[in-house]
Amino acid sequence: MRVLVTTGPTREYIDPVRFLSNDASGRLGVEIARAAQDRGHPTCLVHGPINLTMFNPMIPPGVDMVAVVSTAEMSRAIQERFAGIDVLFMVAAVADYRPVVYAPQKLKRRADGAEQVFTFTRTEDILKGLGARKRHQFLVGFNLETEHAEEEARRKRDEKNLDLIVVNGPENLGSLIATVKVLDRTGVVAVWEERTKAEIAVRLVELVQARWRARLESEQ
Ligand code: CTP
């Protein structure tokens, strides 16, 4: 099973020193890449800006590490590899908006003290695009919500044509511990409460591995 994991945030720069991004440490994605590689699956980790000083010692040798910054770069890194993978864990907290205009020089504060207004436009929905054109690939999406989590997860699962979606709460951000719910196309298939992210990653990789094997057997 060839695995691609994305993790961390993406950044959309307004000027050389300021950006719009999401709060995401990247830990769960790092743990998933580790769990996949440790189980013998060739694994690539496409990551936005994350704390590599902290995470590098956790990443087993052999994981193909690809660093990106913007949503467009993350998209390109995935598209280049998509035909050659079997499973995508799309853990990354992708920035949904980018500034319409990028200022090549650092913006100065307005001298008149007035409000500064920026205009943003949508970035590409990477996972939705992949869901629309997937063939054999097994797609796992991640969903972070502050309200109506399960309902929203079902909507995103269907809209993005996902095989599984993992529902995360905001309390999991930056934490070592998390509570998640996993939904497949029929509904909730697992609830893991107050587990370490390392444990959640192992369970998730094993769940996907079992489903991937079952799919291969049913095709024979
Ligand atoms: N995702 C993506 N490209 C985007 C936004 C999200 O590929 N531009 C992926 C995420 O990596 C995640 C899934 O889609 O696996 C759900 O992301 P989420 O931010 O929860 O959903 P959105 O589709 O952005 O919806 P909203 O922000 O309206 O809740």
Short mmCIF file of N, CA and C and ligand atoms in Angstrom, two decimals, residues 6 8 10 22 71 74 78 88-97 122-130 140-145 152 155-156 159-160 162 164-166, ligand 1:
data_model
loop_
_atom_site.label_atom_id
_atom_site.label_comp_id
_atom_site.label_asym_id
_atom_site.label_seq_id
_atom_site.Cartn_x
_atom_site.Cartn_y
_atom_site.Cartn_z
N THR A 6 -0.47 14.23 4.03
CA THR A 6 -0.18 15.66 4.06
C THR A 6 -0.43 16.13 5.48
N GLY A 8 0.28 19.59 8.62
CA GLY A 8 0.67 20.97 8.91
C GLY A 8 -0.25 21.93 8.20
N THR A 10 -0.98 25.23 5.51
CA THR A 10 -0.35 25.94 4.39
C THR A 10 -0.43 27.43 4.72
N ASN A 22 -3.51 28.47 9.19
CA ASN A 22 -4.37 27.79 10.15
C ASN A 22 -3.53 27.30 11.32
N THR A 71 -0.81 26.67 -0.56
CA THR A 71 -1.80 25.68 -0.99
C THR A 71 -1.49 25.21 -2.41
N MET A 74 1.30 22.76 -2.28
CA MET A 74 0.86 21.48 -1.73
C MET A 74 0.08 20.71 -2.79
N ILE A 78 1.08 16.99 -4.50
CA ILE A 78 0.18 15.83 -4.46
C ILE A 78 -0.13 15.35 -5.88
N LEU A 88 -4.39 8.21 0.38
CA LEU A 88 -4.04 9.59 0.77
C LEU A 88 -4.69 9.91 2.10
N PHE A 89 -3.86 10.29 3.08
CA PHE A 89 -4.36 10.82 4.34
C PHE A 89 -4.20 12.34 4.26
N MET A 90 -5.29 13.04 4.04
CA MET A 90 -5.20 14.50 3.82
C MET A 90 -5.41 15.23 5.15
N VAL A 91 -4.36 15.20 5.97
CA VAL A 91 -4.46 15.77 7.32
C VAL A 91 -4.22 17.28 7.31
N ALA A 92 -3.60 17.80 6.27
CA ALA A 92 -3.19 19.21 6.25
C ALA A 92 -4.35 20.16 6.48
N ALA A 93 -4.04 21.23 7.22
CA ALA A 93 -5.01 22.31 7.44
C ALA A 93 -4.74 23.34 6.35
N VAL A 94 -5.41 23.13 5.23
CA VAL A 94 -5.16 23.93 4.03
C VAL A 94 -5.80 25.32 4.19
N ALA A 95 -5.03 26.36 3.88
CA ALA A 95 -5.60 27.72 3.94
C ALA A 95 -6.66 27.86 2.86
N ASP A 96 -7.83 28.29 3.24
CA ASP A 96 -8.95 28.37 2.29
C ASP A 96 -8.93 29.64 1.45
N TYR A 97 -8.17 30.64 1.89
CA TYR A 97 -8.16 31.92 1.17
C TYR A 97 -6.74 32.41 0.95
N ARG A 122 -10.75 32.53 -2.85
CA ARG A 122 -10.65 31.12 -2.47
C ARG A 122 -9.41 30.47 -3.06
N THR A 123 -8.81 29.58 -2.30
CA THR A 123 -7.76 28.73 -2.87
C THR A 123 -8.45 27.50 -3.42
N GLU A 124 -7.68 26.67 -4.07
CA GLU A 124 -8.24 25.42 -4.63
C GLU A 124 -8.64 24.47 -3.50
N ASP A 125 -9.75 23.77 -3.65
CA ASP A 125 -10.09 22.67 -2.73
C ASP A 125 -9.40 21.42 -3.28
N ILE A 126 -8.24 21.13 -2.72
CA ILE A 126 -7.39 20.06 -3.27
C ILE A 126 -8.11 18.72 -3.22
N LEU A 127 -8.67 18.41 -2.05
CA LEU A 127 -9.27 17.09 -1.85
C LEU A 127 -10.51 16.89 -2.72
N LYS A 128 -11.28 17.94 -2.91
CA LYS A 128 -12.48 17.83 -3.75
C LYS A 128 -12.09 17.50 -5.19
N GLY A 129 -11.03 18.15 -5.65
CA GLY A 129 -10.54 17.88 -7.01
C GLY A 129 -10.07 16.43 -7.15
N LEU A 130 -9.37 15.94 -6.13
CA LEU A 130 -8.86 14.57 -6.18
C LEU A 130 -10.02 13.57 -6.10
N VAL A 140 -8.74 9.59 2.50
CA VAL A 140 -9.14 9.84 3.89
C VAL A 140 -9.05 11.35 4.15
N GLY A 141 -10.19 11.96 4.46
CA GLY A 141 -10.23 13.39 4.76
C GLY A 141 -10.28 13.61 6.26
N PHE A 142 -9.94 14.81 6.67
CA PHE A 142 -9.97 15.18 8.08
C PHE A 142 -10.81 16.44 8.22
N ASN A 143 -11.58 16.48 9.29
CA ASN A 143 -12.55 17.54 9.42
C ASN A 143 -12.47 18.14 10.81
N LEU A 144 -12.17 19.43 10.88
CA LEU A 144 -12.14 20.09 12.18
C LEU A 144 -13.29 21.08 12.24
N GLU A 145 -14.17 20.89 13.22
CA GLU A 145 -15.34 21.75 13.32
C GLU A 145 -15.50 22.24 14.75
N GLU A 152 -21.52 18.03 9.37
CA GLU A 152 -20.59 18.64 8.42
C GLU A 152 -19.66 17.58 7.81
N ARG A 155 -21.39 15.79 5.10
CA ARG A 155 -21.49 16.63 3.90
C ARG A 155 -20.16 16.64 3.14
N LYS A 156 -19.06 16.81 3.87
CA LYS A 156 -17.75 16.87 3.20
C LYS A 156 -17.37 15.52 2.62
N GLU A 159 -19.40 15.39 -0.58
CA GLU A 159 -19.00 16.43 -1.54
C GLU A 159 -17.61 16.15 -2.13
N LYS A 160 -16.71 15.58 -1.30
CA LYS A 160 -15.34 15.35 -1.75
C LYS A 160 -15.10 13.89 -2.15
N LEU A 162 -15.10 10.97 -0.43
CA LEU A 162 -14.08 10.36 0.43
C LEU A 162 -14.49 8.96 0.84
N LEU A 164 -13.14 7.62 3.75
CA LEU A 164 -13.26 7.80 5.20
C LEU A 164 -13.09 9.27 5.52
N ILE A 165 -13.75 9.71 6.61
CA ILE A 165 -13.48 11.06 7.12
C ILE A 165 -13.31 10.98 8.63
N VAL A 166 -12.30 11.68 9.12
CA VAL A 166 -11.97 11.67 10.55
C VAL A 166 -12.42 13.00 11.13
N1 CTP B 1 -9.02 20.55 2.14
C1 CTP B 1 -8.39 20.64 0.92
N2 CTP B 1 -8.29 21.86 0.29
C2 CTP B 1 -8.83 22.97 0.85
C3 CTP B 1 -9.48 22.88 2.10
C4 CTP B 1 -9.56 21.64 2.72
O1 CTP B 1 -7.90 19.63 0.39
N3 CTP B 1 -8.74 24.14 0.21
C5 CTP B 1 -9.12 19.22 2.81
C6 CTP B 1 -8.51 19.17 4.19
O2 CTP B 1 -7.14 18.78 4.15
C7 CTP B 1 -9.36 18.12 4.90
C8 CTP B 1 -10.73 18.27 4.26
O3 CTP B 1 -10.49 18.93 3.00
O4 CTP B 1 -8.90 16.80 4.70
C9 CTP B 1 -11.72 19.06 5.06
O5 CTP B 1 -11.14 20.31 5.39
P1 CTP B 1 -11.94 21.45 6.17
O6 CTP B 1 -11.04 22.63 6.32
O7 CTP B 1 -12.57 20.87 7.40
O8 CTP B 1 -13.12 21.73 5.16
P2 CTP B 1 -13.42 22.79 4.06
O9 CTP B 1 -13.76 22.02 2.83
O10 CTP B 1 -12.34 23.82 3.97
O11 CTP B 1 -14.77 23.43 4.60
P3 CTP B 1 -15.05 24.61 5.66
O12 CTP B 1 -13.76 25.37 5.82
O13 CTP B 1 -16.14 25.39 5.03
O14 CTP B 1 -15.49 23.94 6.93
#
